[in-house]
Amino acid sequence: MTIKTRFAPSPTGHLHVGNIRTALHNWMFAKKEGGTFLLRLDDTDAERSREEYVEAIRTDLAWLGLTPDEEQRQSARFDRYEEHLAKLKADGRVYPAYETAQELDLKRKIQLGRGKPPIYDRAALDLTPEQISAFEAEGRKPHWRFKLDHGTPITWSDRIRGDQHFDPALLSDPVILREDGSWLYMLPSAIDDIDMGITHVVRGEDHVANTAVQIQMFIALGAVPPEFAHEALLVGTEGKLSKRLGSLGVNSFRERNIEPQAIVALLARIGTSDPVEPIVDAEPLIASFDFARFGRAPARFDDEELAQLNQKIVHLLDYEDVQNRLPEAMDAAAWEVIRPNLHDMADVDQWWQVVTGPISAPEIPTEDRDFLSIAHDKLGELEASDDLWKELTGALKEATGRKGKPLFMPLRQALTGLDHGPDMNALLPLIGREVALARLAKASV
Ligand code: GLU
């Protein structure tokens, strides 16, 4: 069997960290199994779906490296949904209902007031032809419900949650088509999963009750239901399902200079029994992907953990990974020198400026000025080389008797304007002999 997964966002907004995680897991599972990863745009809601969000979803997935093998849109498939609806009508598995939203709301309130679950009472099934004619004469249009089979208990073995059981009598027959002819999510999704050959539906556990209903839809449509894996939801460090996570998307990660590899490495592992590790290449993450390792407790998303992971990831990035984001003159050797000092990629410019100048004016204590003047003269006697720092400090040690911090710190300050930073041994050749001479001269007066 060829595995096929799908990520099915509604293009009514930007992807947030929760659905990025779902997309990632669908992608990883498909890749691990040598299968196909489908992007399905759930754009049946013409009013709320926007082309700009479709574009944004594609761009975000590409930035994260989760490129779909195939793309489909529900708005192109209404004919197909109508065909299936006709069949379900013929089979008596859907029925028209005429209640207004207010009437349904009132029913629910009464049920709740009596301490009963707010399950649709199927009153529409008892309507007489006269009552229906009367509604139609009033200008009411029906919405359509899928009729659950109360005689068949719903069960499935969830790849994450284990055995699941639902009594269909405790579920409302879902509305599938609105009065105005627009489709709700439930049936088109099942039809697409069948038509597109989806083998595994991987999504958040907020969809568990939908799965129960959709399993009966698959069967009513003559198909074998796919496998399901419902992952525990993502929560912020504050513990609850936070609003903040709902607005946290690729744009905000970019603003914070988070690398896509850091997001992938974090979201691949939180909520699983595998540790979060700085892994740049997706391959080992894919290789370790296993539903059996997913826990039932909510996965915790921690901004601070992401920032720290991001720093470790940056320290592992190769020159080729970042080349087009570096200052033009910065070569592979310079990247190697600067890389260990970066918190994130935005720090590159600051360190490159230390190399190319101008540097911020160093504050040199008076007692170090003569020392720096000697340093200037000693450097003048040396040829440019990769060992310039060793040669310079060696000569200075001999000439002044200084060693350790009193030897190194004034030099670092004079040459970089800072009292910390890259290894001077590697940095000095990048700064260059001429520039270093000028900086020493300036600092010694
Ligand atoms: N459009 C649905 C959502 O975003 C898809 C759910 C599913 O994976 O079936 O919730």
Tab-separated table of C-alpha atoms and ligand atoms in Angstrom:
chain	number	residue	atom	x	y	z
A	1	MET	CA	0.000	0.000	0.000
A	2	THR	CA	1.308	3.446	-0.891
A	3	ILE	CA	0.854	5.811	2.005
A	4	LYS	CA	-0.881	9.093	1.297
A	5	THR	CA	-1.477	11.806	3.867
A	6	ARG	CA	-3.059	15.189	3.560
A	7	PHE	CA	-2.842	18.532	5.264
A	8	ALA	CA	-6.187	20.282	4.926
A	9	PRO	CA	-6.146	23.896	6.074
A	10	SER	CA	-8.992	26.292	5.419
A	11	PRO	CA	-7.516	29.352	3.697
A	12	THR	CA	-9.338	31.708	6.024
A	13	GLY	CA	-6.208	32.895	7.795
A	14	HIS	CA	-2.489	32.292	8.180
A	15	LEU	CA	-1.118	28.966	9.358
A	16	HIS	CA	-0.354	28.983	13.057
A	17	VAL	CA	2.055	26.861	15.000
A	18	GLY	CA	-0.621	24.230	15.763
A	19	ASN	CA	-1.457	23.562	12.142
A	20	ILE	CA	2.178	23.825	11.097
A	21	ARG	CA	2.770	20.940	13.489
A	22	THR	CA	-0.046	18.928	11.909
A	23	ALA	CA	1.337	19.653	8.431
A	24	LEU	CA	4.796	18.588	9.569
A	25	HIS	CA	3.631	15.270	10.990
A	26	ASN	CA	1.667	14.463	7.843
A	27	TRP	CA	4.713	15.317	5.760
A	28	MET	CA	7.122	13.328	7.942
A	29	PHE	CA	4.947	10.233	7.996
A	30	ALA	CA	4.494	10.332	4.200
A	31	LYS	CA	8.246	10.812	3.681
A	32	LYS	CA	9.141	8.045	6.097
A	33	GLU	CA	6.852	5.612	4.313
A	34	GLY	CA	7.875	6.695	0.818
A	35	GLY	CA	4.357	8.023	0.306
A	36	THR	CA	2.658	11.162	-0.940
A	37	PHE	CA	1.854	14.351	0.953
A	38	LEU	CA	-1.186	16.232	-0.330
A	39	LEU	CA	-2.106	19.835	0.374
A	40	ARG	CA	-5.881	20.068	0.315
A	41	LEU	CA	-7.315	23.546	0.536
A	42	ASP	CA	-10.627	23.388	2.379
A	43	ASP	CA	-12.104	26.434	0.691
A	44	THR	CA	-15.802	25.576	0.580
A	45	ASP	CA	-16.571	28.748	2.520
A	46	ALA	CA	-16.409	31.267	-0.336
A	47	GLU	CA	-16.927	34.224	1.933
A	48	ARG	CA	-14.123	33.547	4.389
A	49	SER	CA	-11.609	31.868	2.074
A	50	ARG	CA	-9.120	34.235	0.452
A	51	GLU	CA	-6.587	33.809	-2.302
A	52	GLU	CA	-3.977	35.705	-0.302
A	53	TYR	CA	-4.175	33.021	2.408
A	54	VAL	CA	-3.871	30.259	-0.198
A	55	GLU	CA	-0.658	31.933	-1.351
A	56	ALA	CA	0.539	32.414	2.207
A	57	ILE	CA	-0.054	28.738	3.029
A	58	ARG	CA	1.980	27.664	-0.003
A	59	THR	CA	4.772	30.086	0.824
A	60	ASP	CA	4.899	29.069	4.482
A	61	LEU	CA	5.027	25.360	3.670
A	62	ALA	CA	7.791	25.981	1.127
A	63	TRP	CA	9.780	28.030	3.654
A	64	LEU	CA	9.501	25.208	6.165
A	65	GLY	CA	10.587	22.701	3.519
A	66	LEU	CA	7.243	20.865	3.611
A	67	THR	CA	6.568	20.948	-0.090
A	68	PRO	CA	3.402	19.066	-1.041
A	69	ASP	CA	3.568	16.422	-3.752
A	70	GLU	CA	0.083	17.353	-4.862
A	71	GLU	CA	-2.448	20.124	-4.330
A	72	GLN	CA	-6.240	20.000	-4.462
A	73	ARG	CA	-8.969	22.521	-3.735
A	74	GLN	CA	-12.440	21.750	-2.516
A	75	SER	CA	-13.943	24.689	-4.414
A	76	ALA	CA	-13.137	22.855	-7.660
A	77	ARG	CA	-15.049	19.766	-6.577
A	78	PHE	CA	-18.627	20.851	-5.873
A	79	ASP	CA	-19.972	18.684	-8.732
A	80	ARG	CA	-18.395	15.680	-7.131
A	81	TYR	CA	-20.004	16.455	-3.757
A	82	GLU	CA	-23.400	16.838	-5.455
A	83	GLU	CA	-23.003	13.423	-7.109
A	84	HIS	CA	-22.320	11.782	-3.777
A	85	LEU	CA	-25.163	13.676	-2.156
A	86	ALA	CA	-27.550	12.361	-4.793
A	87	LYS	CA	-26.449	8.836	-3.989
A	88	LEU	CA	-26.834	9.366	-0.251
A	89	LYS	CA	-30.306	10.819	-0.861
A	90	ALA	CA	-31.255	7.750	-2.893
A	91	ASP	CA	-29.971	5.527	-0.084
A	92	GLY	CA	-31.927	7.442	2.555
A	93	ARG	CA	-28.713	8.442	4.374
A	94	VAL	CA	-29.386	12.170	4.284
A	95	TYR	CA	-32.523	14.110	5.074
A	96	PRO	CA	-33.767	17.665	4.776
A	97	ALA	CA	-34.447	19.660	7.935
A	98	TYR	CA	-36.166	23.022	8.186
A	99	GLU	CA	-35.377	24.325	11.648
A	100	THR	CA	-34.004	27.820	11.802
A	101	ALA	CA	-30.830	28.508	13.748
A	102	GLN	CA	-32.940	30.078	16.517
A	103	GLU	CA	-35.200	27.030	16.735
A	104	LEU	CA	-32.205	24.723	17.008
A	105	ASP	CA	-30.679	26.954	19.618
A	106	LEU	CA	-33.855	26.850	21.674
A	107	LYS	CA	-33.973	23.036	21.461
A	108	ARG	CA	-30.415	22.842	22.719
A	109	LYS	CA	-31.150	25.168	25.612
A	110	ILE	CA	-34.160	23.129	26.665
A	111	GLN	CA	-32.147	19.892	26.522
A	112	LEU	CA	-29.328	21.403	28.522
A	113	GLY	CA	-31.854	22.829	31.010
A	114	ARG	CA	-33.103	19.291	31.565
A	115	GLY	CA	-29.586	18.060	32.081
A	116	LYS	CA	-29.538	16.236	28.749
A	117	PRO	CA	-26.833	16.334	26.083
A	118	PRO	CA	-27.754	18.703	23.241
A	119	ILE	CA	-28.194	16.038	20.551
A	120	TYR	CA	-30.375	16.824	17.545
A	121	ASP	CA	-33.757	15.131	18.114
A	122	ARG	CA	-34.341	14.145	14.460
A	123	ALA	CA	-37.677	15.953	14.445
A	124	ALA	CA	-37.175	16.557	10.714
A	125	LEU	CA	-37.595	12.830	10.079
A	126	ASP	CA	-41.158	13.029	11.381
A	127	LEU	CA	-42.294	15.916	9.192
A	128	THR	CA	-45.420	15.160	7.159
A	129	PRO	CA	-45.583	16.090	3.459
A	130	GLU	CA	-48.082	18.816	4.467
A	131	GLN	CA	-45.708	20.327	7.015
A	132	ILE	CA	-42.905	20.313	4.449
A	133	SER	CA	-45.152	21.993	1.870
A	134	ALA	CA	-46.096	24.582	4.469
A	135	PHE	CA	-42.409	25.343	5.189
A	136	GLU	CA	-41.650	25.582	1.482
A	137	ALA	CA	-44.648	27.893	0.983
A	138	GLU	CA	-43.233	30.113	3.759
A	139	GLY	CA	-40.067	30.330	1.668
A	140	ARG	CA	-38.004	28.160	4.022
A	141	LYS	CA	-35.266	26.157	2.417
A	142	PRO	CA	-33.964	22.963	4.001
A	143	HIS	CA	-30.497	22.251	5.230
A	144	TRP	CA	-29.383	18.635	4.947
A	145	ARG	CA	-28.261	16.266	7.630
A	146	PHE	CA	-26.389	13.008	7.401
A	147	LYS	CA	-28.333	10.239	9.131
A	148	LEU	CA	-26.069	8.335	11.464
A	149	ASP	CA	-26.644	4.621	11.712
A	150	HIS	CA	-27.590	4.198	15.359
A	151	GLY	CA	-27.437	0.418	15.040
A	152	THR	CA	-23.714	0.268	14.339
A	153	PRO	CA	-21.289	1.278	17.089
A	154	ILE	CA	-18.331	3.286	15.819
A	155	THR	CA	-14.890	1.967	16.612
A	156	TRP	CA	-11.403	2.475	15.297
A	157	SER	CA	-7.912	1.838	16.421
A	158	ASP	CA	-6.284	5.236	16.552
A	159	ARG	CA	-2.555	5.246	15.831
A	160	ILE	CA	-1.990	7.599	18.771
A	161	ARG	CA	-5.020	7.248	21.052
A	162	GLY	CA	-5.533	3.510	20.778
A	163	ASP	CA	-8.983	1.903	20.605
A	164	GLN	CA	-11.817	4.395	20.245
A	165	HIS	CA	-15.529	3.751	20.719
A	166	PHE	CA	-18.461	6.021	20.000
A	167	ASP	CA	-22.156	5.377	20.378
A	168	PRO	CA	-23.664	7.063	17.313
A	169	ALA	CA	-26.918	7.642	19.230
A	170	LEU	CA	-25.010	10.104	21.395
A	171	LEU	CA	-23.994	12.199	18.372
A	172	SER	CA	-26.108	14.684	16.415
A	173	ASP	CA	-26.742	13.912	12.794
A	174	PRO	CA	-24.338	16.428	11.279
A	175	VAL	CA	-25.513	19.187	8.984
A	176	ILE	CA	-23.666	18.720	5.718
A	177	LEU	CA	-25.263	21.314	3.437
A	178	ARG	CA	-26.630	24.691	4.489
A	179	GLU	CA	-29.908	26.324	3.434
A	180	ASP	CA	-28.009	28.482	0.965
A	181	GLY	CA	-26.458	25.447	-0.732
A	182	SER	CA	-22.989	25.909	0.796
A	183	TRP	CA	-21.123	22.851	2.058
A	184	LEU	CA	-19.991	22.306	5.594
A	185	TYR	CA	-16.658	20.637	6.266
A	186	MET	CA	-17.810	17.144	7.212
A	187	LEU	CA	-18.947	15.377	4.022
A	188	PRO	CA	-16.636	16.994	1.413
A	189	SER	CA	-13.668	16.015	3.569
A	190	ALA	CA	-14.745	12.361	3.637
A	191	ILE	CA	-15.455	12.383	-0.117
A	192	ASP	CA	-12.032	13.885	-0.815
A	193	ASP	CA	-10.271	11.418	1.436
A	194	ILE	CA	-11.891	8.628	-0.570
A	195	ASP	CA	-11.383	10.116	-4.049
A	196	MET	CA	-7.811	11.177	-3.357
A	197	GLY	CA	-6.808	7.840	-1.899
A	198	ILE	CA	-5.877	9.122	1.558
A	199	THR	CA	-4.597	6.219	3.637
A	200	HIS	CA	-3.871	8.068	6.898
A	201	VAL	CA	-5.663	11.053	8.394
A	202	VAL	CA	-3.361	12.767	10.859
A	203	ARG	CA	-4.882	15.700	12.728
A	204	GLY	CA	-5.531	17.257	16.100
A	205	GLU	CA	-7.611	15.534	18.740
A	206	ASP	CA	-10.216	18.277	18.422
A	207	HIS	CA	-11.362	16.232	15.403
A	208	VAL	CA	-11.973	12.962	17.249
A	209	ALA	CA	-15.781	13.337	17.290
A	210	ASN	CA	-15.704	14.348	13.610
A	211	THR	CA	-13.854	11.134	12.881
A	212	ALA	CA	-16.637	9.113	14.477
A	213	VAL	CA	-19.140	10.757	12.134
A	214	GLN	CA	-16.864	10.576	9.108
A	215	ILE	CA	-16.253	6.851	9.603
A	216	GLN	CA	-19.975	6.314	9.060
A	217	MET	CA	-19.795	8.571	6.006
A	218	PHE	CA	-16.960	6.520	4.506
A	219	ILE	CA	-18.994	3.377	5.000
A	220	ALA	CA	-22.190	4.976	3.623
A	221	LEU	CA	-20.195	6.003	0.557
A	222	GLY	CA	-19.038	2.422	0.087
A	223	ALA	CA	-15.420	3.033	1.120
A	224	VAL	CA	-13.119	1.565	3.728
A	225	PRO	CA	-12.223	4.300	6.231
A	226	PRO	CA	-8.555	5.362	6.277
A	227	GLU	CA	-6.432	5.008	9.384
A	228	PHE	CA	-6.549	7.823	11.893
A	229	ALA	CA	-4.002	9.404	14.195
A	230	HIS	CA	-5.205	12.190	16.462
A	231	GLU	CA	-2.450	14.083	18.153
A	232	ALA	CA	-2.773	15.800	21.506
A	233	LEU	CA	-3.109	19.530	21.165
A	234	LEU	CA	-0.375	22.069	21.472
A	235	VAL	CA	-0.358	24.345	24.497
A	236	GLY	CA	1.762	27.310	25.450
A	237	THR	CA	3.990	27.400	28.501
A	238	GLU	CA	1.134	29.108	30.297
A	239	GLY	CA	-0.574	25.714	30.120
A	240	LYS	CA	-3.854	26.525	28.487
A	241	LEU	CA	-4.760	26.533	24.824
A	242	SER	CA	-3.602	30.048	24.370
A	243	LYS	CA	-4.775	32.691	22.004
A	244	ARG	CA	-1.158	33.580	21.498
A	245	LEU	CA	-0.403	30.239	19.828
A	246	GLY	CA	-3.337	30.831	17.484
A	247	SER	CA	-1.658	33.907	16.091
A	248	LEU	CA	1.878	32.561	16.116
A	249	GLY	CA	2.820	31.809	12.543
A	250	VAL	CA	5.681	31.793	10.093
A	251	ASN	CA	5.730	35.600	9.920
A	252	SER	CA	6.336	35.920	13.612
A	253	PHE	CA	9.055	33.260	13.490
A	254	ARG	CA	10.749	35.142	10.672
A	255	GLU	CA	10.540	38.381	12.634
A	256	ARG	CA	12.282	36.640	15.521
A	257	ASN	CA	14.975	35.298	13.156
A	258	ILE	CA	14.005	31.707	13.823
A	259	GLU	CA	15.292	29.282	11.228
A	260	PRO	CA	12.790	26.897	9.595
A	261	GLN	CA	14.990	23.976	10.660
A	262	ALA	CA	14.546	25.002	14.311
A	263	ILE	CA	10.758	25.004	13.993
A	264	VAL	CA	10.838	21.633	12.269
A	265	ALA	CA	13.210	20.124	14.850
A	266	LEU	CA	11.082	21.400	17.729
A	267	LEU	CA	7.641	20.549	16.371
A	268	ALA	CA	8.819	17.125	15.229
A	269	ARG	CA	9.597	16.125	18.793
A	270	ILE	CA	7.541	18.013	21.368
A	271	GLY	CA	4.750	15.835	22.690
A	272	THR	CA	6.704	12.683	21.829
A	273	SER	CA	8.980	10.520	23.953
A	274	ASP	CA	11.972	11.524	21.808
A	275	PRO	CA	14.126	14.421	23.019
A	276	VAL	CA	14.157	17.776	21.254
A	277	GLU	CA	17.546	17.931	19.548
A	278	PRO	CA	19.285	20.423	17.263
A	279	ILE	CA	18.956	18.492	14.022
A	280	VAL	CA	19.384	20.528	10.853
A	281	ASP	CA	18.678	17.869	8.289
A	282	ALA	CA	15.106	16.531	8.292
A	283	GLU	CA	16.212	12.996	7.383
A	284	PRO	CA	17.057	11.760	10.896
A	285	LEU	CA	13.877	13.378	12.218
A	286	ILE	CA	11.852	11.576	9.584
A	287	ALA	CA	13.637	8.315	10.346
A	288	SER	CA	12.702	8.565	14.030
A	289	PHE	CA	9.065	9.481	13.353
A	290	ASP	CA	6.699	7.011	14.988
A	291	PHE	CA	3.094	7.481	16.140
A	292	ALA	CA	3.805	5.087	18.998
A	293	ARG	CA	6.088	7.747	20.477
A	294	PHE	CA	3.364	10.376	20.650
A	295	GLY	CA	1.986	11.003	24.133
A	296	ARG	CA	-1.597	11.675	25.122
A	297	ALA	CA	-0.740	14.754	27.180
A	298	PRO	CA	-0.743	18.152	25.440
A	299	ALA	CA	2.510	19.078	23.736
A	300	ARG	CA	4.099	22.137	25.275
A	301	PHE	CA	5.370	24.841	23.001
A	302	ASP	CA	7.972	27.031	24.677
A	303	ASP	CA	9.300	30.163	22.950
A	304	GLU	CA	12.452	30.055	25.027
A	305	GLU	CA	13.130	26.445	24.058
A	306	LEU	CA	12.667	27.435	20.421
A	307	ALA	CA	15.115	30.349	20.732
A	308	GLN	CA	17.753	28.108	22.343
A	309	LEU	CA	17.255	25.382	19.776
A	310	ASN	CA	17.482	27.998	17.049
A	311	GLN	CA	20.865	29.137	18.331
A	312	LYS	CA	22.169	25.568	18.303
A	313	ILE	CA	20.807	25.066	14.807
A	314	VAL	CA	22.505	28.268	13.576
A	315	HIS	CA	25.798	26.953	14.949
A	316	LEU	CA	25.348	23.860	12.782
A	317	LEU	CA	24.408	25.595	9.529
A	318	ASP	CA	26.852	25.224	6.675
A	319	TYR	CA	28.024	28.139	4.590
A	320	GLU	CA	25.986	26.766	1.669
A	321	ASP	CA	22.834	26.856	3.823
A	322	VAL	CA	23.182	30.559	4.552
A	323	GLN	CA	25.357	31.938	1.754
A	324	ASN	CA	22.627	33.990	0.107
A	325	ARG	CA	21.763	35.669	3.399
A	326	LEU	CA	25.320	36.774	4.212
A	327	PRO	CA	27.047	40.043	3.313
A	328	GLU	CA	28.465	39.627	-0.154
A	329	ALA	CA	32.134	39.710	0.771
A	330	MET	CA	31.717	37.221	3.579
A	331	ASP	CA	33.209	33.886	2.562
A	332	ALA	CA	33.077	30.390	4.038
A	333	ALA	CA	36.123	31.028	6.253
A	334	ALA	CA	34.548	34.168	7.699
A	335	TRP	CA	31.282	32.288	8.322
A	336	GLU	CA	33.156	29.626	10.303
A	337	VAL	CA	34.767	32.301	12.472
A	338	ILE	CA	31.607	34.259	13.167
A	339	ARG	CA	29.094	31.410	13.413
A	340	PRO	CA	29.833	30.310	17.016
A	341	ASN	CA	29.094	33.855	18.222
A	342	LEU	CA	25.617	34.110	16.775
A	343	HIS	CA	22.424	33.968	18.787
A	344	ASP	CA	20.541	34.100	15.544
A	345	MET	CA	21.216	35.083	11.949
A	346	ALA	CA	20.458	38.746	12.645
A	347	ASP	CA	23.736	38.926	14.605
A	348	VAL	CA	25.768	38.314	11.449
A	349	ASP	CA	25.827	41.973	10.424
A	350	GLN	CA	27.094	43.090	13.789
A	351	TRP	CA	30.057	40.689	13.687
A	352	TRP	CA	30.764	41.365	10.048
A	353	GLN	CA	30.942	45.037	10.951
A	354	VAL	CA	33.604	44.153	13.508
A	355	VAL	CA	35.598	42.713	10.620
A	356	THR	CA	35.032	45.428	8.062
A	357	GLY	CA	34.592	48.406	10.386
A	358	PRO	CA	34.032	50.991	11.444
A	359	ILE	CA	34.099	49.549	14.936
A	360	SER	CA	32.639	51.281	17.955
A	361	ALA	CA	35.257	53.357	19.741
A	362	PRO	CA	36.945	51.130	22.321
A	363	GLU	CA	37.377	52.432	25.850
A	364	ILE	CA	41.015	51.858	26.531
A	365	PRO	CA	42.285	52.436	30.099
A	366	THR	CA	45.265	54.843	30.176
A	367	GLU	CA	47.607	52.142	31.488
A	368	ASP	CA	47.023	50.073	28.349
A	369	ARG	CA	47.779	52.801	25.805
A	370	ASP	CA	51.557	52.366	25.832
A	371	PHE	CA	51.074	48.630	25.570
A	372	LEU	CA	48.889	49.108	22.495
A	373	SER	CA	51.452	51.440	20.989
A	374	ILE	CA	54.040	48.664	21.358
A	375	ALA	CA	51.521	46.247	19.847
A	376	HIS	CA	51.185	48.555	16.873
A	377	ASP	CA	54.949	48.595	16.341
A	378	LYS	CA	55.271	44.830	16.741
A	379	LEU	CA	52.475	44.202	14.257
A	380	GLY	CA	54.238	46.545	11.845
A	381	GLU	CA	57.245	44.273	11.947
A	382	LEU	CA	55.157	41.179	11.074
A	383	GLU	CA	54.005	39.920	7.691
A	384	ALA	CA	50.335	39.170	7.083
A	385	SER	CA	49.690	35.487	7.786
A	386	ASP	CA	47.178	33.067	9.255
A	387	ASP	CA	49.273	32.956	12.429
A	388	LEU	CA	49.376	36.700	12.866
A	389	TRP	CA	47.657	36.638	16.261
A	390	LYS	CA	50.045	34.017	17.678
A	391	GLU	CA	53.048	35.873	16.350
A	392	LEU	CA	51.809	39.228	17.633
A	393	THR	CA	50.946	38.012	21.131
A	394	GLY	CA	54.200	36.033	21.283
A	395	ALA	CA	56.257	39.102	20.439
A	396	LEU	CA	54.298	41.236	22.905
A	397	LYS	CA	54.682	38.764	25.719
A	398	GLU	CA	58.398	38.857	25.255
A	399	ALA	CA	58.575	42.646	24.951
A	400	THR	CA	56.235	43.546	27.848
A	401	GLY	CA	56.127	40.523	30.120
A	402	ARG	CA	52.324	40.618	30.017
A	403	LYS	CA	50.370	37.390	29.802
A	404	GLY	CA	46.781	36.161	30.128
A	405	LYS	CA	43.983	38.702	30.280
A	406	PRO	CA	46.196	41.840	30.558
A	407	LEU	CA	47.846	40.700	27.343
A	408	PHE	CA	44.771	39.698	25.373
A	409	MET	CA	41.982	41.983	26.553
A	410	PRO	CA	43.405	45.377	25.499
A	411	LEU	CA	44.189	43.890	22.097
A	412	ARG	CA	40.705	42.516	21.668
A	413	GLN	CA	39.208	45.841	22.747
A	414	ALA	CA	41.415	47.837	20.419
A	415	LEU	CA	40.862	45.515	17.468
A	416	THR	CA	37.130	44.841	17.818
A	417	GLY	CA	35.715	47.587	20.041
A	418	LEU	CA	34.316	44.813	22.258
A	419	ASP	CA	35.531	42.717	25.155
A	420	HIS	CA	34.122	39.436	23.882
A	421	GLY	CA	33.667	37.788	20.517
A	422	PRO	CA	35.165	35.374	18.023
A	423	ASP	CA	38.466	33.645	18.512
A	424	MET	CA	41.094	36.339	17.805
A	425	ASN	CA	43.347	33.821	16.163
A	426	ALA	CA	40.743	33.340	13.436
A	427	LEU	CA	39.406	36.872	13.490
A	428	LEU	CA	42.644	38.823	13.036
A	429	PRO	CA	43.406	37.470	9.545
A	430	LEU	CA	39.853	38.448	8.557
A	431	ILE	CA	40.312	41.975	9.861
A	432	GLY	CA	43.645	42.082	8.052
A	433	ARG	CA	47.026	43.509	8.972
A	434	GLU	CA	46.481	46.999	7.548
A	435	VAL	CA	43.154	47.596	9.259
A	436	ALA	CA	44.496	46.119	12.496
A	437	LEU	CA	47.449	48.527	12.393
A	438	ALA	CA	45.088	51.469	12.017
A	439	ARG	CA	42.893	50.276	14.900
A	440	LEU	CA	45.884	49.795	17.191
A	441	ALA	CA	47.242	53.218	16.289
A	442	LYS	CA	43.894	54.812	17.094
A	443	ALA	CA	43.579	53.008	20.429
A	444	SER	CA	47.060	53.864	21.620
A	445	VAL	CA	46.561	57.636	21.666
B	1	GLU	N1	-10.135	22.121	7.252
B	1	GLU	C1	-10.169	21.283	8.433
B	1	GLU	C2	-9.478	22.022	9.554
B	1	GLU	O1	-8.649	22.861	9.275
B	1	GLU	C3	-9.472	19.982	8.130
B	1	GLU	C4	-9.542	18.990	9.188
B	1	GLU	C5	-9.056	17.653	8.681
B	1	GLU	O2	-7.867	17.417	8.759
B	1	GLU	O3	-9.879	16.883	8.199
B	1	GLU	O4	-9.788	21.799	10.705
